[in-house]
């Protein structure tokens, strides 16, 4: 019977999305703790250690603080857009997470255009950040809004070019199928598929760099740049308004790292062909997240012109070379 | 209860469809009527979102996603970018734009609407039976673009190339003109 099925499907999807929002919030909480603990390790200090054992309850305290703060709205702001912006940033991130297959069974919908869905939804969050910056009616926030747009336009192009080359090699946009093609040991992963394109590791690196820039992470965090722009687009946000941006930022990192895992690192498959499952996906995901934090604390922030030059003069030509090479290789050997 | 589950199911579908239609229309009205440029662009984005929902209802999820990726993710953001470069703290547009102009706009828009409605009502809508298996739109579209509509595809790419070259020429001139 159709109706019963549909009701269950709606219930299942609702529960799954609630779970995903919880997952995003949990990641924001504990990745932000990692963000403080990991550099503490690099810089030979302790980091937060007062709240709970080893400071493990610090995110709870941070969350309580954010939630108990007043939401201030200044004069001159466009109130509607100001309040809409955090929502517009977080909803696309959750929608992306809904499409990503965490394991063979853990995914909301196995849709045939999953890859495209992730990239089209994730392109919306730029609009949200930009609106937040613009609606704040603050000079720092306006500069940040202009920056975030320029940066995201510049880095979306090489990102999509890399992905197009990958889709040419995999012949599908279905994320489940892409992962299944990489079953087995680690030399089946897309990063090491040299027979498709000898530039595959390079394209993984390109993807990772562009992902950092799309998620606005250091060294590309030009829109937040706390030493130049106070807090960039979030300057005027207080309490959970800021909190939502914060959750969205980490959710975007998780989406980016998940996509890198799915597209290049074999998804839920084990490097040695043993016991595939959710745990392998999470291990790969968090290793990549660690790399993201590692990069942030190892490299200084770039200048804005360097950032744009890097994309237009280096990454886009490289991505094009990769695309053409993949096409030629596929024509000859495919 | 008169609402049997099957009826409710079709109601659910209809409700989602109507919400997409309302989003499209409301967004379009916002885009035209708002006095703040940024809100106009937001209305445009909402309208594009609704339109992508309509594409989804027309059984072309590929087109729906591309609509979001290109129109919301690129076009709207580019418009915003242009606005940011010219006028970051925007001024409100003046309310009246001249009675004659407004009347002319209303007249043209009304005529267009009536014409379209008449056309839609008169056109025969041949109902082709839906294919039993869902068509892989992705591959079909690629094949159609490169075989059947190959010439149009190439012409469009030439147009885009010319546009980008033109943009480069204009930008170059601007840079040289600077003291």
Tab-separated table of C-alpha atoms in Angstrom:
chain	number	residue	atom	x	y	z
A	1	UNK	CA	0.000	0.000	0.000
A	2	UNK	CA	1.292	3.453	-0.913
A	3	UNK	CA	0.007	5.566	1.997
A	4	UNK	CA	1.545	3.576	4.844
A	5	UNK	CA	4.857	3.539	3.036
A	6	UNK	CA	4.735	7.247	2.453
A	7	UNK	CA	3.942	7.988	6.089
A	8	UNK	CA	6.847	5.840	7.213
A	9	UNK	CA	9.105	7.465	4.648
A	10	UNK	CA	8.164	10.924	5.903
A	11	UNK	CA	8.725	9.839	9.521
A	12	UNK	CA	12.066	8.265	8.620
A	13	UNK	CA	13.236	11.329	6.699
A	14	UNK	CA	12.168	13.663	9.505
A	15	UNK	CA	14.017	11.621	12.111
A	16	UNK	CA	17.046	11.395	9.835
A	17	UNK	CA	17.158	15.149	9.293
A	18	UNK	CA	16.777	15.781	13.050
A	19	UNK	CA	19.644	13.371	13.569
A	20	UNK	CA	21.700	15.206	10.948
A	21	UNK	CA	21.107	18.554	12.632
A	22	UNK	CA	22.228	16.975	15.900
A	23	UNK	CA	25.270	15.563	14.082
A	24	UNK	CA	26.101	18.994	12.665
A	25	UNK	CA	25.748	20.626	16.091
A	26	UNK	CA	27.806	17.894	17.756
A	27	UNK	CA	30.529	18.344	15.140
A	28	UNK	CA	30.493	22.100	15.618
A	29	UNK	CA	30.861	21.618	19.370
A	30	UNK	CA	33.661	19.094	19.348
A	31	UNK	CA	35.500	20.309	16.252
A	32	UNK	CA	35.650	23.712	17.920
A	33	UNK	CA	37.144	22.009	20.967
A	34	UNK	CA	39.612	20.245	18.677
A	35	UNK	CA	40.289	23.609	17.105
A	36	UNK	CA	41.503	24.792	20.497
A	37	UNK	CA	43.173	21.601	21.704
A	38	UNK	CA	45.122	20.795	18.523
A	39	UNK	CA	46.876	24.181	18.199
A	40	UNK	CA	47.514	24.021	21.947
A	41	UNK	CA	49.409	20.818	21.228
A	42	UNK	CA	51.298	22.485	18.369
A	43	UNK	CA	52.173	25.490	20.485
A	44	UNK	CA	53.071	23.568	23.667
A	45	UNK	CA	50.235	24.824	25.820
A	46	UNK	CA	47.248	23.132	27.417
A	47	UNK	CA	44.201	24.701	25.769
A	48	UNK	CA	40.889	24.611	27.629
A	49	UNK	CA	41.137	22.197	30.554
A	50	UNK	CA	38.999	23.568	33.365
A	51	UNK	CA	35.474	22.417	32.398
A	52	UNK	CA	35.172	18.673	32.803
A	53	UNK	CA	37.998	16.139	32.421
A	54	UNK	CA	40.589	17.451	29.920
A	55	UNK	CA	38.183	20.283	29.127
A	56	UNK	CA	35.801	17.866	27.407
A	57	UNK	CA	32.702	19.710	28.621
A	58	UNK	CA	33.943	23.079	27.339
A	59	UNK	CA	31.623	23.013	24.265
A	60	UNK	CA	28.630	22.554	26.580
A	61	UNK	CA	29.628	25.623	28.527
A	62	UNK	CA	30.195	27.562	25.280
A	63	UNK	CA	26.805	26.498	23.979
A	64	UNK	CA	25.032	27.527	27.191
A	65	UNK	CA	26.751	30.886	27.053
A	66	UNK	CA	25.730	31.471	23.426
A	67	UNK	CA	22.139	30.425	24.067
A	68	UNK	CA	21.715	32.658	27.115
A	69	UNK	CA	22.895	35.778	25.311
A	70	UNK	CA	20.548	38.439	24.036
A	71	UNK	CA	20.026	38.726	20.288
A	72	UNK	CA	20.882	42.327	19.530
A	73	UNK	CA	19.667	44.061	16.396
A	74	UNK	CA	21.230	47.429	15.660
A	75	UNK	CA	19.577	50.446	14.155
A	76	UNK	CA	19.845	50.585	10.393
A	77	UNK	CA	19.945	46.836	9.839
A	78	UNK	CA	17.598	45.189	7.424
A	79	UNK	CA	15.956	43.165	10.193
A	80	UNK	CA	14.269	40.559	8.012
A	81	UNK	CA	17.388	39.702	6.026
A	82	UNK	CA	19.528	39.965	9.168
A	83	UNK	CA	17.493	37.247	10.844
A	84	UNK	CA	17.092	35.192	7.675
A	85	UNK	CA	20.820	34.981	6.929
A	86	UNK	CA	21.893	32.437	9.607
A	87	UNK	CA	19.038	30.147	8.547
A	88	UNK	CA	20.022	30.466	4.889
A	89	UNK	CA	23.540	29.444	5.799
A	90	UNK	CA	22.665	26.395	7.847
A	91	UNK	CA	19.807	24.876	5.833
A	92	UNK	CA	21.860	24.146	2.667
A	93	UNK	CA	24.569	22.510	4.777
A	94	UNK	CA	22.028	20.161	6.369
A	95	UNK	CA	20.486	19.437	2.953
A	96	UNK	CA	23.931	18.492	1.654
A	97	UNK	CA	24.464	16.167	4.608
A	98	UNK	CA	21.129	14.500	3.835
A	99	UNK	CA	22.404	13.393	0.426
A	100	UNK	CA	25.829	12.148	1.500
A	101	UNK	CA	26.021	8.381	2.031
A	102	UNK	CA	27.822	7.696	5.295
A	103	UNK	CA	27.688	3.968	4.722
A	104	UNK	CA	25.831	1.511	2.548
A	105	UNK	CA	22.698	1.868	4.693
A	106	UNK	CA	23.130	5.234	6.417
A	107	UNK	CA	21.899	7.837	3.924
A	108	UNK	CA	18.635	9.733	3.692
A	109	UNK	CA	17.963	9.290	-0.007
A	110	UNK	CA	19.967	7.442	-2.581
A	111	UNK	CA	19.234	9.825	-5.450
A	112	UNK	CA	20.790	9.415	-8.849
A	113	UNK	CA	22.039	13.003	-8.975
A	114	UNK	CA	23.484	13.109	-5.453
A	115	UNK	CA	26.752	14.692	-6.494
A	116	UNK	CA	24.992	17.514	-8.314
A	117	UNK	CA	22.603	17.980	-5.391
A	118	UNK	CA	25.474	18.515	-2.949
A	119	UNK	CA	27.135	21.121	-5.127
A	120	UNK	CA	23.949	22.965	-6.000
A	121	UNK	CA	22.770	23.193	-2.387
A	122	UNK	CA	26.191	24.171	-1.107
A	123	UNK	CA	26.321	27.042	-3.591
A	124	UNK	CA	23.438	28.692	-1.718
A	125	UNK	CA	25.271	29.255	1.562
A	126	UNK	CA	27.380	32.001	-0.028
A	127	UNK	CA	24.194	33.982	-0.543
A	128	UNK	CA	23.362	33.581	3.154
A	129	UNK	CA	26.769	34.709	4.393
A	130	UNK	CA	26.723	37.614	2.004
A	131	UNK	CA	23.251	38.703	3.073
A	132	UNK	CA	24.297	38.476	6.719
A	133	UNK	CA	27.249	40.726	6.048
A	134	UNK	CA	25.231	43.160	3.991
A	135	UNK	CA	22.210	43.348	6.284
A	136	UNK	CA	24.380	44.118	9.328
A	137	UNK	CA	24.827	47.699	8.104
A	138	UNK	CA	28.421	47.670	9.256
A	139	UNK	CA	31.471	48.581	7.202
A	140	UNK	CA	33.529	45.580	8.274
A	141	UNK	CA	30.630	43.275	7.534
A	142	UNK	CA	30.086	44.857	4.102
A	143	UNK	CA	33.731	44.361	3.188
A	144	UNK	CA	33.473	40.777	4.367
A	145	UNK	CA	30.356	40.260	2.240
A	146	UNK	CA	32.115	41.543	-0.884
A	147	UNK	CA	35.089	39.326	-0.131
A	148	UNK	CA	33.112	36.172	0.435
A	149	UNK	CA	31.385	36.554	-2.917
A	150	UNK	CA	34.605	37.161	-4.874
A	151	UNK	CA	36.313	34.258	-3.156
A	152	UNK	CA	33.515	31.774	-3.603
A	153	UNK	CA	33.004	32.608	-7.277
A	154	UNK	CA	36.732	32.176	-7.862
A	155	UNK	CA	36.995	28.832	-6.114
A	156	UNK	CA	33.747	27.276	-7.263
A	157	UNK	CA	35.070	27.094	-10.834
A	158	UNK	CA	38.132	24.864	-10.226
A	159	UNK	CA	36.103	22.808	-7.738
A	160	UNK	CA	33.424	22.061	-10.306
A	161	UNK	CA	36.014	21.427	-13.042
A	162	UNK	CA	37.724	18.825	-10.870
A	163	UNK	CA	34.394	17.217	-10.128
A	164	UNK	CA	33.442	17.207	-13.818
A	165	UNK	CA	36.666	15.357	-14.634
A	166	UNK	CA	35.838	12.859	-11.913
A	167	UNK	CA	32.299	12.367	-13.210
A	168	UNK	CA	33.727	11.718	-16.677
A	169	UNK	CA	35.801	8.941	-15.177
A	170	UNK	CA	33.060	7.419	-13.022
A	171	UNK	CA	30.201	7.815	-15.570
A	172	UNK	CA	27.735	8.515	-12.769
A	173	UNK	CA	26.505	11.198	-10.395
A	174	UNK	CA	25.173	8.715	-7.879
A	175	UNK	CA	27.328	8.898	-4.766
A	176	UNK	CA	26.592	5.270	-3.823
A	177	UNK	CA	27.804	4.051	-7.202
A	178	UNK	CA	30.900	6.245	-7.025
A	179	UNK	CA	31.793	4.675	-3.685
A	180	UNK	CA	31.039	1.172	-4.920
A	181	UNK	CA	33.418	1.628	-7.837
A	182	UNK	CA	36.176	2.143	-5.284
A	183	UNK	CA	35.524	-1.081	-3.386
A	184	UNK	CA	38.488	-3.143	-2.286
A	185	UNK	CA	41.957	-2.102	-1.251
A	186	UNK	CA	43.226	1.441	-1.316
A	187	UNK	CA	44.700	1.328	-4.837
A	188	UNK	CA	41.136	1.155	-6.147
A	189	UNK	CA	40.390	4.564	-4.643
A	190	UNK	CA	39.893	7.407	-7.055
A	191	UNK	CA	42.981	9.216	-5.745
A	192	UNK	CA	45.162	6.427	-7.099
A	193	UNK	CA	43.341	5.676	-10.337
A	194	UNK	CA	46.294	6.620	-12.498
A	195	UNK	CA	44.887	4.729	-15.484
A	196	UNK	CA	42.074	7.315	-15.633
A	197	UNK	CA	44.259	10.338	-15.203
A	198	UNK	CA	47.867	10.521	-14.007
A	199	UNK	CA	46.913	13.794	-12.328
A	200	UNK	CA	44.427	12.173	-9.932
A	201	UNK	CA	46.403	12.987	-6.725
A	202	UNK	CA	46.785	16.538	-7.991
A	203	UNK	CA	43.065	16.809	-8.552
A	204	UNK	CA	42.484	15.548	-5.000
A	205	UNK	CA	44.771	18.305	-3.748
A	206	UNK	CA	42.922	20.835	-5.920
A	207	UNK	CA	39.637	19.611	-4.499
A	208	UNK	CA	40.935	19.915	-0.956
A	209	UNK	CA	42.254	23.454	-1.489
A	210	UNK	CA	39.039	24.573	-3.148
A	211	UNK	CA	37.043	22.926	-0.375
A	212	UNK	CA	39.016	24.916	2.198
A	213	UNK	CA	38.282	28.094	0.295
A	214	UNK	CA	34.605	27.242	-0.190
A	215	UNK	CA	34.226	26.513	3.516
A	216	UNK	CA	36.055	29.800	4.156
A	217	UNK	CA	38.724	28.149	6.262
A	218	UNK	CA	42.167	29.523	7.019
A	219	UNK	CA	44.399	30.248	5.138
A	220	UNK	CA	41.431	31.434	3.059
A	221	UNK	CA	39.244	32.844	5.844
A	222	UNK	CA	39.190	36.265	4.245
A	223	UNK	CA	35.607	36.992	5.247
A	224	UNK	CA	36.235	36.503	8.942
A	225	UNK	CA	39.864	37.682	9.152
A	226	UNK	CA	39.626	38.644	12.809
A	227	UNK	CA	42.784	40.723	12.750
A	228	UNK	CA	41.454	42.897	9.903
A	229	UNK	CA	37.670	42.831	9.992
A	230	UNK	CA	36.752	42.245	13.688
A	231	UNK	CA	34.646	39.163	12.927
A	232	UNK	CA	33.802	39.886	9.300
A	233	UNK	CA	30.277	39.050	8.282
A	234	UNK	CA	29.327	38.009	11.828
A	235	UNK	CA	30.455	41.220	13.540
A	236	UNK	CA	26.955	42.314	14.472
A	237	UNK	CA	25.590	38.888	15.376
A	238	UNK	CA	25.266	37.905	18.997
A	239	UNK	CA	24.118	34.801	20.818
A	240	UNK	CA	22.743	31.972	18.700
A	241	UNK	CA	22.729	34.133	15.564
A	242	UNK	CA	26.485	33.836	15.726
A	243	UNK	CA	26.098	30.256	16.963
A	244	UNK	CA	24.201	29.239	13.824
A	245	UNK	CA	26.915	30.686	11.582
A	246	UNK	CA	29.413	28.798	13.663
A	247	UNK	CA	27.557	25.494	13.342
A	248	UNK	CA	27.175	26.106	9.603
A	249	UNK	CA	30.898	26.734	9.219
A	250	UNK	CA	31.763	23.398	10.789
A	251	UNK	CA	28.917	21.688	8.942
A	252	UNK	CA	30.449	22.969	5.709
A	253	UNK	CA	33.802	21.542	6.710
A	254	UNK	CA	32.140	18.202	7.431
A	255	UNK	CA	30.323	18.320	4.068
A	256	UNK	CA	33.566	19.145	2.247
A	257	UNK	CA	35.548	16.419	3.995
A	258	UNK	CA	32.726	13.917	3.437
A	259	UNK	CA	32.701	14.739	-0.261
A	260	UNK	CA	36.475	14.316	-0.423
A	261	UNK	CA	36.052	10.953	1.302
A	262	UNK	CA	33.271	9.835	-1.013
A	263	UNK	CA	34.817	11.074	-4.249
A	264	UNK	CA	38.467	10.286	-3.722
A	265	UNK	CA	39.082	8.152	-0.642
A	266	UNK	CA	36.721	5.248	-1.128
A	267	UNK	CA	33.897	6.285	1.193
A	268	UNK	CA	33.039	3.538	3.652
A	269	UNK	CA	35.479	1.003	2.199
A	270	UNK	CA	38.465	-0.156	4.223
A	271	UNK	CA	41.968	0.547	2.854
A	272	UNK	CA	42.755	-3.169	3.137
A	273	UNK	CA	39.438	-4.566	1.960
A	274	UNK	CA	38.307	-5.594	5.461
A	275	UNK	CA	35.045	-4.853	7.251
A	276	UNK	CA	33.627	-1.941	5.228
A	277	UNK	CA	31.240	0.259	7.153
A	278	UNK	CA	30.360	3.501	8.820
A	279	UNK	CA	33.454	3.472	11.045
A	280	UNK	CA	35.831	3.711	8.088
A	281	UNK	CA	33.895	6.669	6.723
A	282	UNK	CA	34.068	8.453	10.077
A	283	UNK	CA	37.800	7.706	10.469
A	284	UNK	CA	38.562	9.162	7.027
A	285	UNK	CA	36.241	12.098	7.673
A	286	UNK	CA	37.890	13.045	10.949
A	287	UNK	CA	41.431	12.547	9.627
A	288	UNK	CA	40.555	15.062	6.904
A	289	UNK	CA	38.981	17.390	9.496
A	290	UNK	CA	42.200	17.154	11.481
A	291	UNK	CA	44.116	18.127	8.332
A	292	UNK	CA	41.840	21.139	7.942
A	293	UNK	CA	42.664	22.279	11.480
A	294	UNK	CA	46.339	21.458	10.931
A	295	UNK	CA	46.447	23.654	7.814
A	296	UNK	CA	44.773	26.481	9.678
A	297	UNK	CA	47.371	26.572	12.409
A	298	UNK	CA	50.344	26.009	10.109
A	299	UNK	CA	49.816	28.629	7.422
A	300	UNK	CA	49.256	32.364	7.835
A	301	UNK	CA	46.235	33.963	6.194
A	302	UNK	CA	46.813	34.869	2.545
A	303	UNK	CA	46.333	38.318	1.122
A	304	UNK	CA	43.181	38.794	-0.855
A	305	UNK	CA	44.962	39.384	-4.178
A	306	UNK	CA	47.159	36.346	-3.641
A	307	UNK	CA	44.043	34.349	-2.961
A	308	UNK	CA	42.347	35.409	-6.185
A	309	UNK	CA	45.549	35.042	-8.203
A	310	UNK	CA	46.035	31.534	-6.861
A	311	UNK	CA	42.611	30.551	-8.115
A	312	UNK	CA	42.517	32.303	-11.490
A	313	UNK	CA	46.149	31.860	-12.481
A	314	UNK	CA	47.040	28.487	-11.015
A	315	UNK	CA	44.091	26.374	-9.905
A	316	UNK	CA	41.754	27.004	-12.855
A	317	UNK	CA	44.419	26.292	-15.524
A	318	UNK	CA	45.471	23.168	-13.602
A	319	UNK	CA	41.864	22.040	-13.376
A	320	UNK	CA	41.456	22.566	-17.127
A	321	UNK	CA	44.614	20.578	-17.858
A	322	UNK	CA	43.276	17.826	-15.634
A	323	UNK	CA	39.941	17.899	-17.462
A	324	UNK	CA	41.491	17.713	-20.919
A	325	UNK	CA	43.951	15.031	-19.868
A	326	UNK	CA	41.165	12.931	-18.375
A	327	UNK	CA	39.163	13.280	-21.579
A	328	UNK	CA	42.128	12.255	-23.741
A	329	UNK	CA	42.973	9.304	-21.488
A	330	UNK	CA	39.355	8.163	-21.537
A	331	UNK	CA	39.231	8.434	-25.334
A	332	UNK	CA	42.431	6.407	-25.742
A	333	UNK	CA	42.134	3.804	-22.985
A	334	UNK	CA	38.488	4.006	-21.905
B	1	UNK	CA	-13.113	11.092	8.125
B	2	UNK	CA	-13.528	11.789	4.470
B	3	UNK	CA	-9.774	12.193	3.985
B	4	UNK	CA	-8.651	8.736	3.075
B	5	UNK	CA	-4.869	8.341	3.057
B	6	UNK	CA	-4.754	8.109	-0.730
B	7	UNK	CA	-6.557	11.417	-1.086
B	8	UNK	CA	-4.315	12.926	1.556
B	9	UNK	CA	-1.318	11.797	-0.424
B	10	UNK	CA	-2.458	13.644	-3.502
B	11	UNK	CA	-3.322	16.627	-1.288
B	12	UNK	CA	0.218	16.543	0.072
B	13	UNK	CA	1.587	16.584	-3.448
B	14	UNK	CA	-0.734	19.424	-4.398
B	15	UNK	CA	0.263	21.395	-1.301
B	16	UNK	CA	3.953	21.136	-2.135
B	17	UNK	CA	3.234	22.078	-5.737
B	18	UNK	CA	1.189	25.099	-4.683
B	19	UNK	CA	3.926	26.183	-2.306
B	20	UNK	CA	6.411	26.133	-5.198
B	21	UNK	CA	4.037	28.160	-7.362
B	22	UNK	CA	3.499	30.663	-4.542
B	23	UNK	CA	7.283	30.913	-3.994
B	24	UNK	CA	7.814	31.597	-7.696
B	25	UNK	CA	5.126	34.270	-7.906
B	26	UNK	CA	5.904	35.882	-4.542
B	27	UNK	CA	9.603	35.993	-5.375
B	28	UNK	CA	8.863	37.586	-8.738
B	29	UNK	CA	6.655	40.224	-7.112
B	30	UNK	CA	9.347	40.930	-4.528
B	31	UNK	CA	11.954	41.225	-7.265
B	32	UNK	CA	9.899	43.845	-9.073
B	33	UNK	CA	8.250	45.723	-6.241
B	34	UNK	CA	10.874	46.000	-3.521
B	35	UNK	CA	12.568	49.339	-3.144
B	36	UNK	CA	15.829	47.917	-1.862
B	37	UNK	CA	18.000	46.346	-4.533
B	38	UNK	CA	19.294	43.606	-2.275
B	39	UNK	CA	15.757	42.549	-1.436
B	40	UNK	CA	14.976	42.485	-5.156
B	41	UNK	CA	17.795	39.997	-5.667
B	42	UNK	CA	16.545	37.929	-2.724
B	43	UNK	CA	13.125	37.847	-4.347
B	44	UNK	CA	14.748	36.731	-7.572
B	45	UNK	CA	16.536	33.935	-5.699
B	46	UNK	CA	13.251	32.826	-4.115
B	47	UNK	CA	11.602	32.856	-7.526
B	48	UNK	CA	14.392	30.700	-8.993
B	49	UNK	CA	14.032	28.274	-6.094
B	50	UNK	CA	10.306	27.954	-6.751
B	51	UNK	CA	10.987	27.478	-10.446
B	52	UNK	CA	13.430	24.690	-9.702
B	53	UNK	CA	10.702	23.045	-7.647
B	54	UNK	CA	8.399	23.276	-10.674
B	55	UNK	CA	11.076	21.645	-12.832
B	56	UNK	CA	11.230	18.865	-10.281
B	57	UNK	CA	7.504	18.391	-10.682
B	58	UNK	CA	8.013	18.179	-14.444
B	59	UNK	CA	10.200	15.130	-13.781
B	60	UNK	CA	13.499	16.731	-14.630
B	61	UNK	CA	15.514	16.721	-11.395
B	62	UNK	CA	18.682	17.471	-13.363
B	63	UNK	CA	17.242	20.725	-14.638
B	64	UNK	CA	15.956	21.552	-11.143
B	65	UNK	CA	19.392	21.133	-9.570
B	66	UNK	CA	21.099	23.017	-12.383
B	67	UNK	CA	18.587	25.814	-11.870
B	68	UNK	CA	19.699	26.129	-8.236
B	69	UNK	CA	23.392	25.754	-9.056
B	70	UNK	CA	23.444	28.271	-11.883
B	71	UNK	CA	20.698	30.760	-11.147
B	72	UNK	CA	20.744	30.910	-7.342
B	73	UNK	CA	24.370	29.925	-6.820
B	74	UNK	CA	25.933	31.934	-9.621
B	75	UNK	CA	23.644	34.505	-11.252
B	76	UNK	CA	22.124	35.920	-8.051
B	77	UNK	CA	25.512	36.033	-6.385
B	78	UNK	CA	27.064	37.757	-9.385
B	79	UNK	CA	24.306	40.373	-9.341
B	80	UNK	CA	24.974	40.856	-5.619
B	81	UNK	CA	28.664	41.197	-6.367
B	82	UNK	CA	28.053	43.873	-8.972
B	83	UNK	CA	25.876	45.694	-6.467
B	84	UNK	CA	28.514	45.430	-3.746
B	85	UNK	CA	31.118	46.948	-6.043
B	86	UNK	CA	28.952	49.870	-7.037
B	87	UNK	CA	26.923	50.705	-3.964
B	88	UNK	CA	27.638	48.766	-0.771
B	89	UNK	CA	25.374	50.725	1.581
B	90	UNK	CA	22.470	50.964	-0.777
B	91	UNK	CA	19.998	53.762	-0.986
B	92	UNK	CA	16.322	53.058	-1.354
B	93	UNK	CA	14.921	53.502	-4.811
B	94	UNK	CA	12.488	56.373	-5.192
B	95	UNK	CA	8.878	55.292	-4.954
B	96	UNK	CA	7.248	56.813	-8.003
B	97	UNK	CA	8.743	56.280	-11.434
B	98	UNK	CA	6.373	58.462	-13.360
B	99	UNK	CA	2.665	57.806	-13.921
B	100	UNK	CA	2.977	57.342	-17.676
B	101	UNK	CA	5.769	54.818	-17.331
B	102	UNK	CA	3.922	52.834	-14.688
B	103	UNK	CA	0.721	52.808	-16.737
B	104	UNK	CA	2.647	51.670	-19.818
B	105	UNK	CA	4.321	48.897	-17.821
B	106	UNK	CA	0.984	47.724	-16.440
B	107	UNK	CA	-0.542	47.756	-19.919
B	108	UNK	CA	2.280	45.742	-21.477
B	109	UNK	CA	2.404	43.277	-18.595
B	110	UNK	CA	-1.372	42.844	-18.685
B	111	UNK	CA	-1.379	42.261	-22.443
B	112	UNK	CA	1.432	39.732	-22.103
B	113	UNK	CA	-0.418	37.915	-19.324
B	114	UNK	CA	-3.683	37.800	-21.283
B	115	UNK	CA	-1.863	36.630	-24.410
B	116	UNK	CA	-0.051	33.877	-22.538
B	117	UNK	CA	-3.207	32.687	-20.803
B	118	UNK	CA	-5.080	32.572	-24.114
B	119	UNK	CA	-2.206	30.661	-25.711
B	120	UNK	CA	-2.045	28.169	-22.834
B	121	UNK	CA	-5.801	27.617	-22.922
B	122	UNK	CA	-5.874	27.115	-26.684
B	123	UNK	CA	-2.851	24.879	-27.001
B	124	UNK	CA	-3.515	21.189	-27.149
B	125	UNK	CA	-1.481	19.406	-24.510
B	126	UNK	CA	-0.710	15.968	-25.887
B	127	UNK	CA	-0.391	13.576	-22.964
B	128	UNK	CA	2.404	11.165	-23.666
B	129	UNK	CA	2.386	8.149	-21.443
B	130	UNK	CA	5.126	8.425	-18.849
B	131	UNK	CA	7.980	6.003	-19.430
B	132	UNK	CA	7.755	2.987	-17.176
B	133	UNK	CA	11.383	3.172	-16.102
B	134	UNK	CA	12.796	6.527	-14.999
B	135	UNK	CA	14.967	7.917	-17.776
B	136	UNK	CA	18.532	8.723	-16.862
B	137	UNK	CA	18.143	12.409	-17.694
B	138	UNK	CA	21.832	13.043	-17.192
B	139	UNK	CA	22.970	10.793	-20.028
B	140	UNK	CA	19.975	11.551	-22.252
B	141	UNK	CA	20.624	15.265	-21.971
B	142	UNK	CA	24.305	14.885	-22.778
B	143	UNK	CA	23.513	12.767	-25.816
B	144	UNK	CA	20.856	15.188	-27.029
B	145	UNK	CA	23.163	18.182	-26.588
B	146	UNK	CA	26.037	16.642	-28.501
B	147	UNK	CA	24.114	14.856	-31.273
B	148	UNK	CA	20.723	16.335	-31.983
B	149	UNK	CA	21.327	19.886	-30.802
B	150	UNK	CA	25.068	19.863	-31.429
B	151	UNK	CA	25.016	22.937	-33.669
B	152	UNK	CA	23.019	25.044	-31.199
B	153	UNK	CA	25.338	23.879	-28.434
B	154	UNK	CA	28.425	24.987	-30.350
B	155	UNK	CA	26.865	28.325	-31.286
B	156	UNK	CA	26.019	28.955	-27.641
B	157	UNK	CA	29.560	28.186	-26.569
B	158	UNK	CA	30.858	30.659	-29.168
B	159	UNK	CA	28.477	33.298	-27.803
B	160	UNK	CA	29.719	32.670	-24.271
B	161	UNK	CA	33.329	32.814	-25.435
B	162	UNK	CA	32.667	36.152	-27.133
B	163	UNK	CA	30.991	37.455	-24.002
B	164	UNK	CA	33.933	36.540	-21.816
B	165	UNK	CA	36.412	37.973	-24.313
B	166	UNK	CA	34.342	41.150	-24.413
B	167	UNK	CA	34.419	41.341	-20.625
B	168	UNK	CA	38.194	40.950	-20.706
B	169	UNK	CA	38.576	43.713	-23.302
B	170	UNK	CA	36.374	46.070	-21.289
B	171	UNK	CA	38.246	45.289	-18.066
B	172	UNK	CA	41.624	45.822	-19.746
B	173	UNK	CA	40.573	49.205	-21.063
B	174	UNK	CA	39.444	50.214	-17.598
B	175	UNK	CA	42.764	49.265	-16.082
B	176	UNK	CA	44.742	51.222	-18.642
B	177	UNK	CA	42.541	54.275	-18.296
B	178	UNK	CA	43.496	54.547	-14.638
B	179	UNK	CA	46.119	57.186	-13.865
